[in-house]
Short mmCIF file of C-alpha atoms and ligand atoms in Angstrom, two decimals:
data_model
loop_
_atom_site.label_atom_id
_atom_site.label_comp_id
_atom_site.label_asym_id
_atom_site.label_seq_id
_atom_site.Cartn_x
_atom_site.Cartn_y
_atom_site.Cartn_z
CA MET G 1 -11.53 17.65 4.25
CA LYS G 2 -13.44 19.75 1.74
CA ILE G 3 -11.63 22.53 -0.02
CA PRO G 4 -12.59 24.92 -2.82
CA TYR G 5 -10.69 24.01 -5.95
CA PHE G 6 -9.51 26.36 -8.69
CA PRO G 7 -8.66 24.20 -11.74
CA GLY G 8 -7.17 26.72 -14.17
CA CYS G 9 -7.50 26.39 -17.94
CA THR G 10 -4.74 23.88 -18.64
CA LEU G 11 -6.06 21.23 -16.29
CA LYS G 12 -9.30 21.27 -18.28
CA ALA G 13 -7.50 20.96 -21.60
CA THR G 14 -4.03 19.48 -22.07
CA ALA G 15 -3.33 18.49 -18.46
CA LYS G 16 -6.46 16.43 -17.80
CA SER G 17 -4.40 13.60 -16.34
CA PHE G 18 -3.20 15.98 -13.67
CA GLU G 19 -6.71 16.84 -12.62
CA VAL G 20 -8.13 13.32 -12.78
CA SER G 21 -5.25 11.77 -10.87
CA GLY G 22 -5.13 14.59 -8.33
CA ILE G 23 -8.82 14.36 -7.62
CA ALA G 24 -8.62 10.60 -7.29
CA VAL G 25 -5.68 10.85 -4.91
CA GLY G 26 -7.53 13.47 -2.90
CA LYS G 27 -10.60 11.27 -2.67
CA GLU G 28 -8.51 8.38 -1.47
CA LEU G 29 -7.11 10.63 1.27
CA GLY G 30 -10.47 12.04 2.21
CA ILE G 31 -10.04 15.40 0.50
CA GLU G 32 -12.92 16.63 -1.59
CA PHE G 33 -11.88 19.25 -4.12
CA VAL G 34 -14.97 21.35 -4.71
CA GLU G 35 -14.60 23.04 -8.06
CA MET G 36 -15.51 26.71 -7.91
CA PRO G 37 -18.99 27.23 -9.41
CA ARG G 38 -17.48 29.76 -11.78
CA TRP G 39 -13.98 30.84 -12.44
CA ASN G 40 -11.85 32.54 -15.04
CA CYS G 41 -8.24 32.22 -16.14
CA CYS G 42 -5.86 32.67 -13.20
CA GLY G 43 -4.49 35.65 -15.11
CA THR G 44 -0.97 34.35 -15.41
CA VAL G 45 -0.03 35.68 -18.82
CA TYR G 46 -0.31 39.28 -17.84
CA SER G 47 -0.30 39.65 -14.13
CA LEU G 48 3.27 38.54 -13.65
CA ALA G 49 4.66 40.78 -16.33
CA THR G 50 3.42 44.20 -15.26
CA ASP G 51 1.89 46.15 -12.42
CA ASP G 52 -0.99 47.24 -14.61
CA LEU G 53 -3.94 46.62 -12.36
CA MET G 54 -6.23 45.66 -15.24
CA HIS G 55 -4.25 42.47 -15.34
CA GLN G 56 -4.85 41.71 -11.68
CA LEU G 57 -8.59 41.52 -12.24
CA ALA G 58 -8.56 37.87 -13.24
CA PRO G 59 -6.87 36.47 -10.13
CA VAL G 60 -8.64 38.88 -7.78
CA ARG G 61 -12.07 38.01 -9.18
CA ASN G 62 -11.38 34.33 -8.62
CA LEU G 63 -10.49 35.02 -5.00
CA ALA G 64 -13.63 37.15 -4.61
CA VAL G 65 -15.78 34.26 -5.85
CA VAL G 66 -14.28 31.96 -3.20
CA GLU G 67 -14.79 34.61 -0.54
CA SER G 68 -18.30 35.79 -1.40
CA ASP G 69 -20.04 33.06 -3.39
CA MET G 70 -18.50 30.09 -1.58
CA GLU G 71 -17.93 31.85 1.76
CA GLU G 72 -14.62 30.07 2.19
CA ASN G 73 -11.18 31.32 3.13
CA ARG G 74 -8.89 28.98 1.20
CA VAL G 75 -8.62 27.78 -2.36
CA VAL G 76 -6.30 25.19 -3.86
CA SER G 77 -4.94 24.87 -7.37
CA PHE G 78 -2.92 22.00 -8.78
CA CYS G 79 -1.03 23.98 -11.41
CA SER G 80 2.05 25.72 -9.99
CA MET G 81 1.63 28.69 -12.30
CA CYS G 82 -2.01 29.26 -11.30
CA TYR G 83 -0.98 28.95 -7.66
CA ASN G 84 1.78 31.48 -8.14
CA THR G 85 -0.46 33.97 -9.94
CA LEU G 86 -3.29 33.79 -7.42
CA ARG G 87 -0.84 34.02 -4.54
CA GLN G 88 1.10 36.96 -5.95
CA ALA G 89 -2.10 38.86 -6.72
CA ASN G 90 -3.35 38.15 -3.21
CA ASN G 91 -0.14 39.39 -1.63
CA LEU G 92 -0.22 42.48 -3.80
CA VAL G 93 -3.72 43.55 -2.83
CA ILE G 94 -3.37 42.60 0.84
CA ASN G 95 -0.19 44.64 1.14
CA ASP G 96 -1.60 47.53 -0.81
CA PRO G 97 -5.18 48.39 0.16
CA GLU G 98 -5.15 51.32 -2.26
CA LYS G 99 -4.67 48.95 -5.19
CA LEU G 100 -7.36 46.63 -3.88
CA LYS G 101 -9.72 49.58 -3.64
CA THR G 102 -8.98 50.54 -7.23
CA ILE G 103 -9.63 47.01 -8.43
CA ASN G 104 -12.86 46.72 -6.46
CA GLU G 105 -14.03 50.03 -7.82
CA PHE G 106 -13.39 48.90 -11.35
CA MET G 107 -15.31 45.67 -10.74
CA ASP G 108 -18.10 47.85 -9.30
CA THR G 109 -21.26 45.78 -9.85
CA GLU G 110 -19.36 42.62 -8.96
CA LYS G 111 -18.60 41.62 -5.39
CA ASP G 112 -15.67 43.28 -3.65
CA TYR G 113 -12.69 41.23 -2.62
CA ARG G 114 -11.78 41.82 1.00
CA GLY G 115 -8.52 39.91 1.09
CA GLY G 116 -9.81 36.96 3.06
CA VAL G 117 -8.72 34.02 0.94
CA GLU G 118 -5.49 32.08 1.14
CA PRO G 119 -4.43 30.52 -2.17
CA LEU G 120 -2.76 27.15 -1.69
CA HIS G 121 -1.00 24.64 -3.89
CA LEU G 122 -2.00 20.96 -3.91
CA LEU G 123 1.34 19.98 -2.35
CA GLN G 124 0.53 22.12 0.68
CA VAL G 125 -2.87 20.53 1.12
CA LEU G 126 -1.39 17.04 0.83
CA GLY G 127 1.26 18.13 3.32
CA GLU G 128 -1.55 18.86 5.78
CA VAL G 129 -2.82 15.31 5.44
CA GLY G 130 0.64 14.10 6.43
CA THR G 131 2.81 11.26 5.23
CA LYS G 132 1.54 8.84 7.91
CA GLU G 133 -1.97 8.98 6.50
CA MET G 134 -0.65 8.64 2.99
CA GLU G 135 1.46 5.60 3.76
CA LYS G 136 -1.68 3.81 4.93
CA ARG G 137 -3.19 4.18 1.46
CA VAL G 138 -0.28 2.74 -0.45
CA LYS G 139 -1.23 -0.51 -2.16
CA LYS G 140 1.67 -0.79 -4.55
CA PRO G 141 4.80 0.90 -3.21
CA LEU G 142 6.94 2.49 -5.90
CA THR G 143 9.89 0.42 -4.74
CA GLY G 144 13.03 0.84 -6.77
CA LEU G 145 11.65 3.71 -8.85
CA LYS G 146 14.06 6.62 -8.78
CA LEU G 147 12.15 9.87 -8.90
CA VAL G 148 13.61 13.27 -9.60
CA PRO G 149 11.38 16.01 -8.16
CA TYR G 150 11.37 19.19 -10.19
CA TYR G 151 9.84 22.35 -8.71
CA GLY G 152 10.80 24.93 -11.31
CA CYS G 153 10.30 28.53 -10.20
CA THR G 154 6.66 29.15 -9.61
CA LEU G 155 6.29 27.07 -6.45
CA VAL G 156 9.24 28.71 -4.75
CA ARG G 157 9.77 32.14 -6.27
CA PRO G 158 9.42 34.95 -5.39
CA GLU G 159 10.25 34.08 -1.82
CA ASP G 160 7.05 35.45 -0.32
CA VAL G 161 4.92 32.95 -2.24
CA SER G 162 7.21 29.95 -1.74
CA ILE G 163 5.42 26.84 -0.50
CA ASP G 164 8.62 25.51 1.10
CA ASP G 165 12.27 26.40 1.63
CA PRO G 166 12.82 28.39 -1.58
CA ARG G 167 16.40 27.17 -2.04
CA ASP G 168 15.92 23.56 -1.06
CA PRO G 169 12.27 22.52 -1.11
CA SER G 170 11.51 18.96 -0.01
CA ILE G 171 7.73 18.70 0.25
CA MET G 172 7.43 16.63 -2.95
CA GLU G 173 10.26 14.33 -1.80
CA GLU G 174 8.50 13.59 1.48
CA ILE G 175 5.22 12.76 -0.18
CA MET G 176 6.82 10.49 -2.76
CA LYS G 177 8.94 8.76 -0.14
CA ALA G 178 5.69 7.90 1.56
CA MET G 179 4.70 6.23 -1.73
CA GLY G 180 7.79 4.02 -1.39
CA ALA G 181 9.86 5.65 -4.12
CA ASP G 182 13.55 6.50 -4.06
CA ILE G 183 14.31 10.18 -4.41
CA ILE G 184 17.11 11.66 -6.43
CA ASP G 185 17.99 15.25 -5.66
CA ILE G 186 19.37 17.34 -8.50
CA GLU G 187 20.95 20.74 -8.45
CA TYR G 188 18.51 21.98 -11.10
CA LYS G 189 15.33 21.17 -9.25
CA THR G 190 14.40 24.83 -8.81
CA GLU G 191 15.90 25.98 -12.10
CA CYS G 192 13.46 27.65 -14.50
CA CYS G 193 12.24 25.44 -17.37
CA GLY G 194 12.29 28.41 -19.74
CA SER G 195 8.59 29.14 -19.32
CA TYR G 196 7.03 31.15 -22.15
CA GLN G 197 10.41 31.42 -23.87
CA THR G 198 9.28 28.16 -25.40
CA ILE G 199 7.32 30.22 -27.94
CA THR G 200 9.75 33.00 -28.79
CA ASN G 201 13.07 31.38 -27.94
CA ARG G 202 12.50 27.71 -28.46
CA ASP G 203 16.15 26.77 -28.72
CA ALA G 204 16.95 28.18 -25.29
CA VAL G 205 14.28 25.89 -23.88
CA VAL G 206 15.62 22.90 -25.82
CA GLU G 207 19.05 23.51 -24.31
CA ARG G 208 17.62 23.99 -20.84
CA THR G 209 15.62 20.79 -21.11
CA ARG G 210 18.67 18.86 -22.21
CA LYS G 211 20.66 20.17 -19.24
CA ILE G 212 17.95 19.23 -16.74
CA ILE G 213 17.21 15.78 -18.19
CA GLU G 214 20.86 14.85 -18.56
CA SER G 215 21.65 15.85 -15.02
CA ALA G 216 18.70 13.75 -13.84
CA ARG G 217 19.97 10.84 -15.91
CA GLU G 218 23.54 11.15 -14.60
CA ALA G 219 22.28 11.23 -11.03
CA GLY G 220 20.59 7.89 -11.69
CA GLY G 221 17.00 9.09 -12.03
CA ASP G 222 14.25 7.21 -13.87
CA VAL G 223 11.46 9.76 -14.01
CA ILE G 224 11.02 13.50 -13.51
CA ILE G 225 7.99 14.49 -11.42
CA LEU G 226 6.50 17.95 -11.36
CA SER G 227 3.29 19.90 -10.90
CA CYS G 228 3.12 22.47 -13.68
CA PRO G 229 1.66 21.94 -17.17
CA LEU G 230 4.04 24.46 -18.72
CA CYS G 231 7.12 22.89 -17.09
CA ASP G 232 5.74 19.58 -18.29
CA PHE G 233 5.46 20.81 -21.85
CA ASN G 234 9.00 22.17 -21.83
CA LEU G 235 10.61 19.21 -20.11
CA GLU G 236 8.56 16.48 -21.77
CA ASP G 237 7.43 17.56 -25.24
CA ARG G 238 10.60 19.44 -26.05
CA GLN G 239 12.69 16.29 -25.49
CA ARG G 240 11.82 15.26 -29.01
CA GLU G 241 13.74 18.27 -30.31
CA VAL G 242 16.62 17.56 -27.97
CA ARG G 243 16.79 14.07 -29.43
CA GLU G 244 16.76 15.41 -32.97
CA LYS G 245 19.57 17.79 -32.16
CA TYR G 246 21.72 15.50 -30.03
CA HIS G 247 22.22 11.94 -31.16
CA GLY G 248 22.52 9.56 -28.29
CA PHE G 249 20.21 11.58 -26.04
CA ILE G 250 17.92 9.22 -24.19
CA GLU G 251 14.42 10.40 -23.35
CA MET G 252 13.17 10.35 -19.80
CA PRO G 253 9.50 10.17 -18.80
CA VAL G 254 8.10 13.28 -17.13
CA LEU G 255 4.98 12.88 -14.98
CA TYR G 256 2.75 14.85 -12.68
CA PHE G 257 3.52 13.60 -9.19
CA THR G 258 -0.15 12.78 -8.74
CA GLN G 259 0.01 10.25 -11.59
CA LEU G 260 2.54 8.19 -9.62
CA MET G 261 0.63 8.68 -6.39
CA ALA G 262 -2.42 7.28 -8.14
CA LEU G 263 -0.38 4.27 -9.27
CA ALA G 264 0.95 3.69 -5.75
CA MET G 265 -2.57 3.88 -4.31
CA GLY G 266 -3.87 1.29 -6.72
CA LEU G 267 -5.73 3.86 -8.81
CA GLU G 268 -3.81 3.27 -12.02
CA ASP G 269 -6.94 3.62 -14.14
CA LYS G 270 -6.82 7.28 -13.11
CA ALA G 271 -3.13 7.78 -13.74
CA GLY G 272 -3.55 8.85 -17.36
CA PHE G 273 -0.20 7.50 -18.55
CA GLU G 274 -1.62 7.09 -22.06
CA GLY G 275 -1.70 10.87 -22.36
CA ASN G 276 2.01 11.33 -21.85
CA GLN G 277 4.17 12.36 -24.78
CA ILE G 278 6.95 10.09 -23.54
CA ASP G 279 5.22 6.87 -22.60
CA PRO G 280 6.25 5.87 -19.07
CA ARG G 281 4.53 2.48 -19.24
CA PRO G 282 7.43 0.38 -20.56
CA LEU G 283 9.59 1.59 -17.69
CA LEU G 284 6.87 1.00 -15.11
CA GLU G 285 6.25 -2.48 -16.50
CA GLU G 286 9.94 -3.26 -16.37
CA ARG G 287 9.93 -2.27 -12.68
CA GLY G 288 6.98 -4.50 -12.02
CA LEU G 289 4.71 -1.57 -11.19
CA LEU G 290 2.35 -2.09 -14.11
CA GLU G 291 1.02 -5.23 -15.77
CA GLY G 292 2.26 -5.52 -19.35
CA MET R 1 -50.74 58.94 -23.12
CA SER R 2 -52.88 61.22 -21.00
CA GLU R 3 -54.70 64.01 -22.79
CA ASN R 4 -53.63 66.87 -20.60
CA LYS R 5 -50.21 67.80 -19.26
CA GLU R 6 -47.93 64.94 -19.99
CA LYS R 7 -44.85 64.99 -17.88
CA MET R 8 -42.03 66.12 -20.13
CA ILE R 9 -38.35 65.33 -19.74
CA THR R 10 -35.22 66.67 -21.41
CA VAL R 11 -32.92 64.32 -23.27
CA TYR R 12 -29.77 65.17 -25.20
CA ILE R 13 -29.66 63.42 -28.54
CA MET R 14 -26.15 63.60 -29.88
CA GLY R 15 -25.62 66.53 -27.59
CA LYS R 16 -28.69 68.57 -28.51
CA ALA R 17 -31.53 69.07 -26.02
CA TYR R 18 -35.07 67.90 -26.79
CA GLU R 19 -38.25 67.86 -24.73
CA VAL R 20 -40.00 64.51 -24.92
CA PRO R 21 -42.84 62.92 -22.92
CA PHE R 22 -41.79 60.80 -19.97
CA GLY R 23 -42.30 57.05 -20.25
CA LEU R 24 -41.07 56.48 -23.80
CA THR R 25 -38.39 54.00 -24.74
CA ILE R 26 -35.13 55.51 -25.95
CA MET R 27 -36.14 54.58 -29.48
CA LYS R 28 -39.54 56.23 -29.25
CA ALA R 29 -38.04 59.29 -27.57
CA MET R 30 -35.68 59.76 -30.48
CA GLU R 31 -38.51 59.31 -32.95
CA TYR R 32 -40.59 61.82 -31.04
CA ALA R 33 -37.70 64.25 -31.41
CA GLY R 34 -37.82 63.74 -35.17
CA TYR R 35 -35.28 61.03 -35.87
CA ARG R 36 -36.23 58.26 -38.26
CA PHE R 37 -34.72 54.83 -37.96
CA ILE R 38 -33.80 53.39 -41.30
CA ARG R 39 -31.24 51.03 -39.75
CA GLY R 40 -30.63 50.16 -36.11
CA SER R 41 -34.22 49.12 -35.51
CA GLY R 42 -36.12 45.95 -36.23
CA CYS R 43 -38.54 43.98 -34.07
CA ARG R 44 -39.06 46.75 -31.48
CA ALA R 45 -39.61 43.98 -28.97
CA GLY R 46 -36.17 43.13 -27.61
CA PHE R 47 -35.59 40.08 -29.79
CA CYS R 48 -33.72 41.05 -32.94
CA GLY R 49 -30.76 42.89 -31.42
CA ALA R 50 -30.73 45.61 -34.07
CA CYS R 51 -31.07 48.56 -31.71
CA ALA R 52 -27.87 48.59 -29.65
CA THR R 53 -27.58 51.95 -28.00
CA VAL R 54 -25.21 53.85 -25.74
CA TYR R 55 -26.06 56.55 -23.23
CA ARG R 56 -25.03 58.31 -20.08
CA ASN R 57 -27.23 59.33 -17.17
CA LYS R 58 -27.29 62.85 -15.83
CA GLY R 59 -24.63 63.41 -13.19
CA GLU R 60 -22.99 60.01 -13.68
CA TYR R 61 -19.64 59.28 -15.29
CA LYS R 62 -20.55 55.78 -16.41
CA PHE R 63 -20.99 54.93 -20.04
CA GLN R 64 -24.10 52.75 -20.32
CA THR R 65 -25.43 50.34 -22.91
CA ALA R 66 -28.93 49.04 -23.66
CA LEU R 67 -31.43 48.07 -26.31
CA ALA R 68 -33.11 51.29 -27.47
CA CYS R 69 -36.47 49.56 -27.92
CA GLN R 70 -36.43 48.30 -24.32
CA ALA R 71 -34.80 50.91 -22.06
CA THR R 72 -36.85 53.88 -20.87
CA ALA R 73 -35.59 57.38 -21.56
CA GLU R 74 -34.94 59.28 -18.33
CA ASP R 75 -34.60 62.96 -17.68
CA GLY R 76 -31.14 64.29 -18.53
CA MET R 77 -29.98 61.27 -20.52
CA TYR R 78 -27.38 61.69 -23.22
CA LEU R 79 -28.37 59.48 -26.14
CA ALA R 80 -26.77 58.19 -29.32
CA GLN R 81 -27.78 55.27 -31.45
CA LEU R 82 -25.36 52.69 -32.89
CA PRO R 83 -26.66 51.87 -36.35
CA PHE R 84 -24.27 48.97 -36.82
CA VAL R 85 -21.34 47.28 -35.10
CA PRO R 86 -18.61 46.58 -37.64
CA ALA R 87 -17.38 43.46 -35.85
CA ASN R 88 -15.05 40.92 -37.39
CA ARG R 89 -16.84 37.72 -38.44
CA LYS R 90 -14.88 34.86 -39.94
CA GLU R 91 -16.07 32.81 -42.87
CA TYR R 92 -16.11 29.10 -42.36
CA ASP R 93 -17.67 25.97 -43.73
CA ILE R 94 -19.25 24.24 -40.78
CA ALA R 95 -18.99 20.88 -42.54
CA MET R 96 -15.21 21.21 -42.83
CA ILE R 97 -14.54 21.92 -39.17
CA ASN R 98 -12.73 19.49 -36.91
CA PRO R 99 -14.89 19.53 -33.79
CA GLU R 100 -12.24 17.79 -31.71
CA LYS R 101 -9.94 20.78 -31.92
CA ASN R 102 -10.44 24.22 -30.43
CA VAL R 103 -11.29 25.99 -33.67
CA LEU R 104 -12.60 29.01 -31.73
CA SER R 105 -9.01 29.90 -30.90
CA GLU R 106 -8.04 29.27 -34.49
CA TYR R 107 -10.71 31.47 -36.09
CA TYR R 108 -10.72 34.07 -33.36
CA PRO R 109 -7.22 34.06 -31.80
CA GLU R 110 -7.96 37.38 -30.09
CA ILE R 111 -10.05 35.53 -27.47
CA ASN R 112 -6.73 34.65 -25.85
CA ARG R 113 -6.16 38.33 -25.16
CA CYS R 114 -9.04 38.40 -22.65
CA VAL R 115 -7.84 39.94 -19.38
CA SER R 116 -11.07 39.00 -17.57
CA CYS R 117 -12.04 42.65 -17.09
CA ASN R 118 -15.72 41.69 -17.44
CA THR R 119 -16.65 44.83 -19.38
CA CYS R 120 -18.47 42.64 -21.91
CA THR R 121 -20.67 41.16 -19.19
CA LYS R 122 -21.56 44.59 -17.90
CA SER R 123 -22.47 45.80 -21.38
CA CYS R 124 -24.82 42.90 -22.19
CA PRO R 125 -28.51 43.93 -22.31
CA GLN R 126 -29.44 40.25 -22.07
CA GLU R 127 -27.49 39.95 -18.82
CA LEU R 128 -25.44 37.03 -20.07
CA ASP R 129 -22.19 35.92 -18.48
CA VAL R 130 -20.26 37.01 -21.54
CA MET R 131 -16.80 36.97 -19.98
CA TYR R 132 -17.31 33.46 -18.64
CA TYR R 133 -18.32 32.17 -22.06
CA ILE R 134 -15.19 33.70 -23.59
CA GLN R 135 -13.21 31.95 -20.86
CA ALA R 136 -14.92 28.70 -21.82
CA ALA R 137 -14.12 29.42 -25.48
CA ILE R 138 -10.43 29.73 -24.62
CA ARG R 139 -10.64 26.23 -23.15
CA GLY R 140 -12.51 24.94 -26.19
CA ASP R 141 -15.58 24.03 -24.15
CA TYR R 142 -18.29 24.28 -26.84
CA GLY R 143 -21.04 23.07 -24.54
CA GLU R 144 -20.39 25.69 -21.90
CA VAL R 145 -20.16 28.49 -24.48
CA SER R 146 -23.46 27.35 -25.97
CA LYS R 147 -25.19 27.20 -22.62
CA LEU R 148 -23.96 30.59 -21.43
CA SER R 149 -24.56 32.37 -24.74
CA PHE R 150 -27.88 30.80 -25.68
CA ASP R 151 -29.97 33.95 -25.20
CA CYS R 152 -27.59 36.17 -27.19
CA ILE R 153 -29.39 38.41 -29.69
CA GLN R 154 -26.20 39.58 -31.39
CA CYS R 155 -26.58 43.28 -30.66
CA GLY R 156 -22.79 43.65 -30.67
CA LEU R 157 -22.43 45.84 -27.57
CA CYS R 158 -19.95 43.43 -25.98
CA ALA R 159 -17.67 43.68 -29.00
CA ALA R 160 -18.01 47.45 -29.06
CA ARG R 161 -16.85 47.71 -25.46
CA CYS R 162 -14.12 45.05 -25.29
CA PRO R 163 -10.59 46.37 -24.68
CA ALA R 164 -9.17 43.19 -26.24
CA GLU R 165 -11.22 43.63 -29.43
CA ILE R 166 -12.91 40.28 -29.12
CA THR R 167 -16.10 39.77 -31.13
CA HIS R 168 -17.80 37.69 -28.50
CA TYR R 169 -21.11 37.09 -30.21
CA HIS R 170 -19.54 35.72 -33.37
CA VAL R 171 -17.30 33.42 -31.33
CA ALA R 172 -20.37 32.17 -29.47
CA GLN R 173 -22.35 31.64 -32.64
CA LEU R 174 -19.58 29.49 -34.09
CA ALA R 175 -19.42 27.53 -30.84
CA ARG R 176 -23.17 26.90 -30.84
CA ARG R 177 -23.09 25.79 -34.45
CA ILE R 178 -20.29 23.34 -33.78
CA TYR R 179 -21.98 22.11 -30.62
CA GLY R 180 -25.29 21.67 -32.38
CA LYS R 181 -23.84 19.90 -35.38
CA TYR R 182 -21.22 17.68 -33.81
CA HIS R 183 -21.83 17.29 -30.10
CA LEU R 184 -25.55 17.22 -29.49
CA GLN R 185 -27.43 14.06 -30.22
CA ILE R 186 -30.18 14.30 -32.78
CA PRO R 187 -33.39 13.80 -30.81
CA GLU R 188 -35.21 10.63 -31.84
CA HIS R 189 -38.66 12.18 -31.72
CA LEU R 190 -37.49 14.78 -34.20
CA LEU R 191 -36.33 12.11 -36.63
CA LYS R 192 -39.64 10.38 -36.28
CA ARG R 193 -41.55 13.59 -36.89
CA ILE R 194 -39.54 14.30 -40.02
CA GLU R 195 -40.37 10.81 -41.25
CA ASP R 196 -44.05 11.49 -40.61
CA ILE R 197 -43.88 14.73 -42.54
CA ASP R 198 -42.11 13.08 -45.45
CA ALA R 199 -44.70 10.31 -45.45
CA GLY R 200 -47.43 12.93 -45.86
CA LYS R 201 -49.02 12.39 -42.47
CA PHE R 202 -49.93 16.07 -42.10
CA ASP R 203 -50.65 16.97 -45.72
CA ASN R 204 -54.37 16.78 -45.18
CA GLU R 205 -54.38 19.12 -42.17
CA ILE R 206 -52.07 21.63 -43.80
CA GLY R 207 -54.20 21.56 -46.93
CA LYS R 208 -57.24 22.48 -44.85
CA LEU R 209 -55.44 25.38 -43.18
CA LYS R 210 -54.23 26.68 -46.51
CA LYS R 211 -57.74 26.96 -47.81
CA MET R 212 -59.08 28.90 -44.80
CA GLY R 213 -59.77 32.61 -44.91
CA MET R 214 -58.32 35.04 -42.39
CA LYS R 215 -61.34 34.99 -40.12
CA GLU R 216 -61.61 31.25 -40.03
CA LEU R 217 -57.91 30.95 -39.46
CA LYS R 218 -58.06 33.30 -36.49
CA GLU R 219 -60.90 31.33 -34.96
CA GLU R 220 -59.02 28.13 -35.47
CA TYR R 221 -56.00 29.65 -33.80
CA THR R 222 -57.76 30.98 -30.71
CA SER R 223 -59.80 27.86 -30.14
CA ARG R 224 -56.93 25.43 -30.55
CA THR R 225 -56.07 23.10 -27.72
CA ILE R 226 -52.53 23.00 -26.51
CA GLU R 227 -51.24 19.61 -25.53
CA LYS R 228 -49.62 19.61 -22.12
CA ILE R 229 -46.43 17.60 -22.17
CA GLN R 230 -44.23 16.55 -19.31
CA ARG R 231 -40.55 17.38 -19.45
CA GLY R 232 -38.72 14.81 -21.48
CA GLU R 233 -41.93 13.21 -22.70
CA VAL R 234 -42.40 12.75 -26.40
CA THR R 235 -45.78 13.43 -27.98
CA GLN R 236 -47.28 10.94 -30.34
S1 FES P 1 -35.46 46.60 -32.33
FE1 FES P 1 -35.20 44.47 -32.13
S2 FES P 1 -34.23 44.30 -30.19
FE2 FES P 1 -34.70 46.41 -30.31
#
């Protein structure tokens, strides 16, 4: 399968391991992610916060490029936030032709968007491949590794952009089970990580992170897996501050789910573990999943 | 210009009507009307970027931008010249920059306010993908910024039109300087040529040229042979 791919800014900067591992996993499963020839920021910072149409230009232009320049009707992004932004903008303009007209008129010399592109998240595309196909590619099952899937909000909220059951999503569980891992379900899996509060209200995020990590620990989890660079920053990087504030707090590795898929498929050179703030390698070595 | 009956058009310079011959550039039309350019004009050939101009066509609502020395004045145009764009340019010492970090964001944090409206791209007389190079700047991709902005002549129209108050052309210039200094490899043939120059290999030739008179020099110039080189090939 070939599918247009919208990377988003973070996957080109701080979340490179997400992109590299995801692309490698896709290749292994016969999916070619064709990066859009040109793209701009998904528009997340503004477009979620206001109905000001100026701020919908970024996501809508990206969809127009897929529609007109690539002549395709789907586009996938790995980052949950990019997915959410593109999807919400798409829903907005499809449900409100007046707004779409206004946006197209503003873009004037650029190509119109006609509403013919479906934004998808990587998990949905992998879901299409199916767990049977995936199981065939597993070279090193993640046996005994207890994974805690974390969706946060942007994959499942608001309801009309949800990639799965918004209250109890399981798409990540199914994929990781196919990789041979054990799954630990926690109550907080769709709880918000604190998002951009991490800049203005850092302490709230530190507390939130502690709550999520501790509940994962108590449930017997080894590793949190997720698919959003901002969730990753809050849940992974902020653990250092949790540790400084709470003595006795034990850090837990946080990984993009694709990193562990890459490991399971024997593509560990693409897993990018060296880029993680909390090094998962000692744990993976202890479980016999990595050579020391 | 034809001797009899030139076609005349009406242009409005800063709101006042003037009759000028058809076929002039905006710059020449304004000069014909009696304006003198002390600033806001340079090469008159579309290279220096000094002559950023704004105008509106008759019957249209759109605010347009161009280089005054390049765009033709049309009947009914409203004209005004921008003598200077007072855009923010940061001071930096290129030798002190850490090229591994995204210093573009550091020196010009306003790039992160880009809402992708693309107004900059539409204002660019060089037809560059200005918005896409700002997007690349946000990601710290010096190579991409350099590639997309290479033909920038720094007229400043993008900055004048940007709702986020980004000074695109200064951002791009910093990116190109960093890319040139830290990321591009120094071409070997250039090093070799510098060595040759230092060793005095061309002193004789240059000495001859220096002694020539204007006429001789012109002859030399027009009769010179130009070496054809293949792409990537290095001349001896
Ligand atoms: S005067 Fe130099 S570009 Fe117009």
